Structures are given as structure tokens and as C-alpha cells.
Coordinates of C-alpha atoms in Angstrom, one line a residue:
X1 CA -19.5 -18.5 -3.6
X2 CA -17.5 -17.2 -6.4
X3 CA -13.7 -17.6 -7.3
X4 CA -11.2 -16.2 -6.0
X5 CA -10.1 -13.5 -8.9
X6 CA -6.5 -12.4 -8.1
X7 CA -3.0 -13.6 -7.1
X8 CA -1.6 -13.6 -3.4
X9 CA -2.0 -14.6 0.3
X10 CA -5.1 -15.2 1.4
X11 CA -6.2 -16.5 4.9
X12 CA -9.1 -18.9 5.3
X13 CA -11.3 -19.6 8.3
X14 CA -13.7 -22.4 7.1
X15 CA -13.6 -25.6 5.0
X16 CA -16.4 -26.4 2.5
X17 CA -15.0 -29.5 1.3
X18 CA -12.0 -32.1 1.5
X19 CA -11.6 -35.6 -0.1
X20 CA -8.7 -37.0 -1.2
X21 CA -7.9 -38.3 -6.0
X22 CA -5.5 -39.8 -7.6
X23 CA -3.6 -39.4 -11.0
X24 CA -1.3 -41.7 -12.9
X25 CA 1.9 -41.2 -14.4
X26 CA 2.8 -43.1 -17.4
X27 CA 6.7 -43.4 -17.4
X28 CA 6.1 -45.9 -14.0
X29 CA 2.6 -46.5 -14.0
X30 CA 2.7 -45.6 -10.5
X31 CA -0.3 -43.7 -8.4
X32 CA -0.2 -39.8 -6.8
X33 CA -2.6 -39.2 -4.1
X34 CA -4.0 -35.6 -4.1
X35 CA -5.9 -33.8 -1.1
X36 CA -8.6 -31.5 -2.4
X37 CA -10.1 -28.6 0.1
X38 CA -12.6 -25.8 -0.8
X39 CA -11.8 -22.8 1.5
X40 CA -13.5 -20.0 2.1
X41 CA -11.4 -17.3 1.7
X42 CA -11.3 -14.2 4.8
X43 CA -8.5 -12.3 4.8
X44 CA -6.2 -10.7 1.9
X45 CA -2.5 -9.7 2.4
X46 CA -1.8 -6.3 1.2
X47 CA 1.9 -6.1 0.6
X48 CA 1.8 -2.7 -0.5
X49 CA 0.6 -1.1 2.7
X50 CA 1.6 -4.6 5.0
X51 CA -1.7 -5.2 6.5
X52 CA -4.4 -8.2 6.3
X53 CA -7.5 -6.7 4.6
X54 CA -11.2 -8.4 5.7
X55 CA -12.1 -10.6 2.3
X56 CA -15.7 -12.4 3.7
X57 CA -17.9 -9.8 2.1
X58 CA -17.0 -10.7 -1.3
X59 CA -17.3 -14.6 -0.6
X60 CA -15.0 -16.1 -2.9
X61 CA -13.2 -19.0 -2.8
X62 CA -10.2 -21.4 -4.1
X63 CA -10.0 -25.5 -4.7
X64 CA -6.4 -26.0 -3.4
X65 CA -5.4 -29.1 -5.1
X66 CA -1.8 -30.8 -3.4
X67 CA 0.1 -33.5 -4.7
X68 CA 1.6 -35.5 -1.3
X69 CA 3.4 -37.7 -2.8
X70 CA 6.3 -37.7 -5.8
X71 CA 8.8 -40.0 -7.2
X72 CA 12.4 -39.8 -5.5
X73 CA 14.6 -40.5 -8.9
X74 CA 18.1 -41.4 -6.9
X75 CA 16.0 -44.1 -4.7
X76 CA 13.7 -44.4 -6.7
X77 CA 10.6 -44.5 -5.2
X78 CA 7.7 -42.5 -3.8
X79 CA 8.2 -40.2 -1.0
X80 CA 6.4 -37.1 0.5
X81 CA 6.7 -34.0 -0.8
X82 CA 6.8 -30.5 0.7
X83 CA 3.0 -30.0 0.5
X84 CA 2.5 -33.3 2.5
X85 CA 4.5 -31.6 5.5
X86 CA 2.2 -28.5 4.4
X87 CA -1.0 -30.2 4.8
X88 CA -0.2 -31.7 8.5
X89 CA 0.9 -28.5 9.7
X90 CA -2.6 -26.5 8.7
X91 CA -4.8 -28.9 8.6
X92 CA -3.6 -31.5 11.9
X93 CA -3.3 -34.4 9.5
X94 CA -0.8 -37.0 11.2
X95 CA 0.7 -38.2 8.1
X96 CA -0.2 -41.7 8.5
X97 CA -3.5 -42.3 6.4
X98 CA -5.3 -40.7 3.5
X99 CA -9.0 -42.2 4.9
X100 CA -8.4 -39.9 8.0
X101 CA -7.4 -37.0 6.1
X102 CA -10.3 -37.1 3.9
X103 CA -13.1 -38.0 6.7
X104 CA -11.6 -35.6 9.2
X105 CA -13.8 -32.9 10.9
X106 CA -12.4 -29.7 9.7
X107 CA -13.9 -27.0 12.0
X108 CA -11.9 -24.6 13.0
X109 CA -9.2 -25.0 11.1
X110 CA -7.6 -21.8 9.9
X111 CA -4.1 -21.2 7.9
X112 CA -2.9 -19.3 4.8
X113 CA -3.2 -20.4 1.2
X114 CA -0.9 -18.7 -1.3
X115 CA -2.8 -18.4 -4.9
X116 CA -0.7 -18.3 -8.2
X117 CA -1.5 -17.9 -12.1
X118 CA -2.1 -21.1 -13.4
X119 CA -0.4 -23.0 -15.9
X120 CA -1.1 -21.1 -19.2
X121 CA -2.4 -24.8 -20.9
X122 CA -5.0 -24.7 -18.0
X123 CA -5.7 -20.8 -17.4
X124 CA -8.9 -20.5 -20.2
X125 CA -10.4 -22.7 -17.5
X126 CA -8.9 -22.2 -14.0
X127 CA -6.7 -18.9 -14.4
X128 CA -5.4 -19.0 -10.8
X129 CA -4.3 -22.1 -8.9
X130 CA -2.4 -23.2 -4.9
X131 CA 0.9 -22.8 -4.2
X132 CA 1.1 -24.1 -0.6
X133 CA -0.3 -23.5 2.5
X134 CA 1.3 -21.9 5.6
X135 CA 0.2 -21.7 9.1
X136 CA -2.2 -18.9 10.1
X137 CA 0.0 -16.5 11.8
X138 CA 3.0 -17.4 9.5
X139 CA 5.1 -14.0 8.2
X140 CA 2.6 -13.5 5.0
X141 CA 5.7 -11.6 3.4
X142 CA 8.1 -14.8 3.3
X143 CA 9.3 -16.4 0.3
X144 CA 11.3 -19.2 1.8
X145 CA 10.1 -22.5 2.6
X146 CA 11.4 -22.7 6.2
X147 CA 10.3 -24.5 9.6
X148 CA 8.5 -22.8 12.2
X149 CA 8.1 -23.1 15.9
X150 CA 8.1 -26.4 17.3
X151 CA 9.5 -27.9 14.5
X152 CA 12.7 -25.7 14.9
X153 CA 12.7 -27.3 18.4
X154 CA 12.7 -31.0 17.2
X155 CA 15.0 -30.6 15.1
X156 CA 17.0 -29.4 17.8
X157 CA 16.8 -31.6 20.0
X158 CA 17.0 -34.5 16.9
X159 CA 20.8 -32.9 16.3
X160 CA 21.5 -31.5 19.8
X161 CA 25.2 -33.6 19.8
X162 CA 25.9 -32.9 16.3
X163 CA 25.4 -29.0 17.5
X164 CA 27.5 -29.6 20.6
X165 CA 30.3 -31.1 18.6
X166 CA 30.2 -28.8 15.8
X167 CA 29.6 -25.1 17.1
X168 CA 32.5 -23.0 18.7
X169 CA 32.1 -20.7 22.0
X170 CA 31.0 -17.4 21.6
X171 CA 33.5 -14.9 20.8
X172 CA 33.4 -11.7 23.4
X173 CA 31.9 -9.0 21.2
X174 CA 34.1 -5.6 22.7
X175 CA 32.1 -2.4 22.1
X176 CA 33.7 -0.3 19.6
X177 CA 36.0 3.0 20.3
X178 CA 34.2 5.9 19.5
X179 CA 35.4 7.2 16.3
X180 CA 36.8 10.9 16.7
X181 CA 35.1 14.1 15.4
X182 CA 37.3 16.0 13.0
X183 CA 37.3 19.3 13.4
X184 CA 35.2 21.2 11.2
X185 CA 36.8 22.5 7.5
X186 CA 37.0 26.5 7.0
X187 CA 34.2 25.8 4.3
X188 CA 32.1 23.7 7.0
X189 CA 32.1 26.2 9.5
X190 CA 31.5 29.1 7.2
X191 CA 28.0 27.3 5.8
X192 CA 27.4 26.4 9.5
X193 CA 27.0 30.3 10.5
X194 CA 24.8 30.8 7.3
X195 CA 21.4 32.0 8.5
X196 CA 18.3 30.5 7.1
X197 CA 16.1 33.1 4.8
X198 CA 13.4 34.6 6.4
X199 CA 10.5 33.7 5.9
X200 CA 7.5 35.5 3.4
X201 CA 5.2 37.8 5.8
X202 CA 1.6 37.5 5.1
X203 CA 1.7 40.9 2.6
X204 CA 4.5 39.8 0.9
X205 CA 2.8 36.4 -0.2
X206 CA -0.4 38.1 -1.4
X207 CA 1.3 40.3 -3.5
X208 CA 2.2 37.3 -4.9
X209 CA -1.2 35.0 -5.3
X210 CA -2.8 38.0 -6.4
X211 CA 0.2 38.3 -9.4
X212 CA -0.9 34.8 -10.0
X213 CA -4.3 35.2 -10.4
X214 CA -4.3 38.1 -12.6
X215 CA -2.0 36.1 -14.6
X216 CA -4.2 32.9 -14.9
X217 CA -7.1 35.4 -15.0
X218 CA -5.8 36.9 -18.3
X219 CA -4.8 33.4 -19.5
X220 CA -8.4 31.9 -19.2
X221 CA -10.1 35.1 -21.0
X222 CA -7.2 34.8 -23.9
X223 CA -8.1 31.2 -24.2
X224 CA -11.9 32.0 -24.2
X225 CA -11.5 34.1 -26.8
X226 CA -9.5 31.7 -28.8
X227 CA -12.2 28.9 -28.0
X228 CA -9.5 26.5 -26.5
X229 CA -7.9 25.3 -23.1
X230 CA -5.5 27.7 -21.8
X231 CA -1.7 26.7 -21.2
X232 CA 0.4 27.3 -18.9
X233 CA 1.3 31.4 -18.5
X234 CA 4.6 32.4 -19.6
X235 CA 7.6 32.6 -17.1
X236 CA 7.8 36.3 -16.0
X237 CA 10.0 37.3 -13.3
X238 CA 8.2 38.0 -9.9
X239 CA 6.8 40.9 -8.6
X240 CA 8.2 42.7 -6.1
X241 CA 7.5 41.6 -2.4
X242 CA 6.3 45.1 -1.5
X243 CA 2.9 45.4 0.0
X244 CA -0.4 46.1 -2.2
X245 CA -1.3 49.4 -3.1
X246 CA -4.8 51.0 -2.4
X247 CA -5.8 50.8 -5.7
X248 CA -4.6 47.2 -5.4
X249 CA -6.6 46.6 -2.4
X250 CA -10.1 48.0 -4.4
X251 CA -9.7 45.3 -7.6
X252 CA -12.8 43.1 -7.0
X253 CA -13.4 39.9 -9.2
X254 CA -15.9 37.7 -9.3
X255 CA -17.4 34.6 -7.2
X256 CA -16.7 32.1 -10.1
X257 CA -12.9 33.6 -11.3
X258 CA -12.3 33.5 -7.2
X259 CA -13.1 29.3 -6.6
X260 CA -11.0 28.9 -10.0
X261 CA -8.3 30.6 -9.1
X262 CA -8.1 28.9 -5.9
X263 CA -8.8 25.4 -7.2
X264 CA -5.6 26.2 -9.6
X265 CA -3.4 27.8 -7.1
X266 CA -4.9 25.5 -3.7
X267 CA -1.4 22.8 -2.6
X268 CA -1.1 19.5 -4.6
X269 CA -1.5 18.3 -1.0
X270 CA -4.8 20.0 -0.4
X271 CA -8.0 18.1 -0.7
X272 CA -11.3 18.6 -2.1
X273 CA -13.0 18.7 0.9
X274 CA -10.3 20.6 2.9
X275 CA -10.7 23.4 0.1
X276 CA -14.3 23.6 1.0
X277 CA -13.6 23.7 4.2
X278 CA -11.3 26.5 3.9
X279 CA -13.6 28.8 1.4
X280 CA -16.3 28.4 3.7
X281 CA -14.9 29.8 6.9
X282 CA -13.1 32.3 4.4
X283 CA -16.7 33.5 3.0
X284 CA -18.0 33.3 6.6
X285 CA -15.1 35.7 7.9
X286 CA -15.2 38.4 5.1
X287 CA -19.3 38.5 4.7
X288 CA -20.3 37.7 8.5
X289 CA -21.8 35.1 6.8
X290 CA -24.8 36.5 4.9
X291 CA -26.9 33.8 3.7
X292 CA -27.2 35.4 -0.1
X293 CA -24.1 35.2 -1.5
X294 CA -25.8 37.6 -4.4
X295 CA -24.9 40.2 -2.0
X296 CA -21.4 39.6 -1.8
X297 CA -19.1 42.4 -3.5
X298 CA -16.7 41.9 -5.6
X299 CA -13.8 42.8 -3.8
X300 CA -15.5 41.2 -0.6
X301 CA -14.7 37.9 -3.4
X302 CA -11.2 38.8 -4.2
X303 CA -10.7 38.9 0.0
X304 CA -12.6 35.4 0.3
X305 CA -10.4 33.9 -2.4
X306 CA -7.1 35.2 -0.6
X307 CA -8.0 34.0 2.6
X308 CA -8.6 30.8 1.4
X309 CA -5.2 30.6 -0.6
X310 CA -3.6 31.7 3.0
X311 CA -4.9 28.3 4.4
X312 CA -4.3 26.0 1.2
X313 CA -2.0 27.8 -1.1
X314 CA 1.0 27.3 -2.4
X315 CA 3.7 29.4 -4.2

């Protein structure tokens, strides 16, 4: 299997490999015991959308290496760390000896492993490393090291007459008084009997696309002729929103100026696919359909494109 190759929460379903090492420190000359496990990684937490994403096909993998054990420097002395409590949660470990924890049968055994960058002195080798474990259906969006479950009920009932003694009796929670509804201002009431624009009828917003195209039309052949990308057009004020004229109505173009002008003009919302779409049954309700679309006319194009543009166009 290969490494894992990015940061986050992963969830594994399958062991490969436990044991148990030990390291040294030299300022007491004292032993740390360290539990190794290769898991095979499943799942992936995407925080962006908030959703576990399947991770087996790409078989990758992380060592999660976790020191149990550190030195307590007011008693001094050993005692268990956070990752020890880690390790009997996930992986059923009683606590109570490392030959168990490294002979044990680990079948089964599911949970989260949260990966972080590595130390920078070890990344050239091992860029990513462990940074604890957490039950399988633990929040995946936490931050806080906090008790879950039935731990939250031992240590209830380990302080239930400290909790007696020291909590108060619930205050009765009255429901609020509604709060009252000033009456409207001159200016409130005047901008609530404003009536909403109407809106563009279906001549009024060809007039425009067509404006638009022949605009870009004359862009693209200026720019042809210059032998360079076209910019934008210049800002002109808009047409008026009267109907088209007959001689309006007999401009043709052609098939290629028609898809360009509605891949320019088509929503920024409007897919690839749903522009297809939309040219398709446009070409299929001006021509009939006619399989040769060399028999198409030209003003039979300049219909298909403004269909289209009544589907996916914006203004």
C-alpha cells in the first residue's frame, strides 16, 4: 500500500500491523513505551462539503506511532498521557499491559486517525505523521480533546455528591413579551406601495441579444482584421425595447458566428452540456430537424441562436 499523501481525518477499518518500542530520554535515563499500528486507511473527511469520502481505492496507509507514557515534572514520575486514554478507547486495550496490547487480535477494530505535517527535522523522510485517534463515529469536525459517551457517565456518577452539593435549582425560564410592532415611518410605507418593475417581454429581450451580438459580431471581425483577441465592446447605451423591425427579422448570420455568440452571451450559470442541450432542441424547432445542417438558412441560424439565448441567456 502506499502512504497516505495529505493532512486530515481519516477513518480506518483494518489493522496491518501493531507491536509495541521504546525510546530513551537522556535527562533521566528513563524508558517511553510506544504503540505502533499500520492502518489501512477507508474513509476521508471532507470539511469543505462535511461529508466522509470512500478512500480504499487508493490504498494508502499511515504508521501511527503514540507515546503512552511521559514524565509528570511536579511528581515527578511517569504517568499516562492523553494518547494512552486514546489507544484504549479505539483499540479495547485495558490499560494494564503492553504484551496484551501488542499480541492482541485486531479485527474489527475501526476508529479515526487524525494525520498532521511532520516535524520539519523529519518531513524529507516522513512528511506527514499521527496526531491522535478518536472513536469511529466521533464528530470529525472537533478540535477539543473532550470525553465521550460512557465516559461522560462515569464521571458522573464518580462526582455525583460533589454535583449535588455544588449545582443550584433550575431557575423558571418565563417566555418573553412579545416585543411591539412600530408603526410603519411615512418613508416605510411609501417604499412599501412601490410596485416591482415589470418584467422584459420575450420581444423586448431579443431586441436586446440581437444588439449584443451584432456588437460582439463587429468586435470579432475588427479584431480579425487586426490579427489579435478582441476586448470587451465599448459601453453604449441600450437600444430601445421596441420590437424588431422586418428588415430586422431577415438579417441571417452564420452557423459558426450563431454557437459563438451564444457561448459568449449563454448564463455564467449555464453548463456546457446544458448549452448543447438547448441549441439542439433550438435547431430541432426552427429546421424540423433536417439531418443536413448545410441546408440550414441563414436567418433559419440567427432564429436557432435566439432560441437558444431564450433558454440560457443572460442580459
Amino acid at each position: 500500500m502506499a502512504r497516505v499523501d495529505r493532512t486530515g481525518t481519516f477513518r480506518f477499518t483494518k489493522v496491518l500491523e501493531a507491536g509495541i518500542s521504546t525510546t530513551g530520554k537522556k535527562e533521566d535515563g528513563t524508558l517511553r513505551p510506544w504503540f505502533n499500528v499500520r492502518l489501512a486507511l477507508s474513509e476521508f473527511y471532507d470539511e469543505t462539503e462535511g461529508e466522509w469520502v470512500p478512500w480504499e481505492e487508493y490504498e494508502q496507509e499511515i504508521t501511527a506511532r503514540s507515546c503512552l507514557f511521559g514524565m509528570d515534572k511536579k511528581k515527578k514520575q511517569l504517568g499516562p498521557l492523553f494518547t494512552h486514554q486514546q489507544v484504549m478507547d479505539v483499540f479495547g486495550w485495558d490499560g494494564k499491559s503492553f504484551q496484551a496490547l501488542a499480541t492482541n487480535d485486531y479485527t474489527g477494530v475501526k476508529g479515526q486517525v487524525i494525520i498532521a505535517d511532520n516535524d520539519p527535522e523529519y518531513a524529507d523522510k516522513n512528511p506527514y505523521q499521527t496526531n491522535g485517534f478518536r472513536k469511529f463515529d466521533s464528530d470529525p469536525g472537533s478540535r477539543l480533546r473532550k470525553l465521550e459517551g460512557d465516559d461522560l457517565k462515569k464521571l458522573d456518577a464518580q462526582f455525583a455528591s460533589v454535583l449535588q452539593t455544588s449545582g443550584s435549582a433550575p431557575v423558571a425560564v418565563s417566555a418573553p413579551a412579545k416585543p411591539k410592532i412600530p408603526p410603519k415611518t411615512v418613508a416605510e410605507a411609501a417604499a412599501a406601495t412601490v410596485t416591482e418593475p415589470k418584467p422584459e417581454t420575450a420581444a423586448e429581450k431579443k431586441v436586446k441579444i440581437n444588439a449584443k451580438a451584432k456588437k460582439l459580431k463587429a468586435v470579432k471581425a475588427a479584431a480579425a482584421a487586426e490579427n489579435k483577441k478582441p476586448g470587451p465592446p465599448a459601453r453604449t447605451p441600450a437600444p430601445p425595447t421596441t420590437p424588431p423591425t422586418d428588415d430586422a427579422k431577415t438579417e441571417g448570420i452564420s452557423k459558426q458566428d450563431a454557437w459563438e455568440i451564444c457561448v459568449e452571451l449563454k448564463s455564467k450559470y449555464c453548463t456546457d452540456e446544458q448549452l448543447s442541450d438547448a441549441w439542439n432542441a433550438a435547431y430541432d424547432q426552427v429546421t424540423g430537424g433536417i439531418p443536413d445542417d448545410g441546408d440550414v438558412m441563414p436567418e433559419q441560424w440567427r432564429d436557432i441562436k435566439d432560441a437558444t439565448l431564450d433558454e440560457v441567456g443572460v442580459l
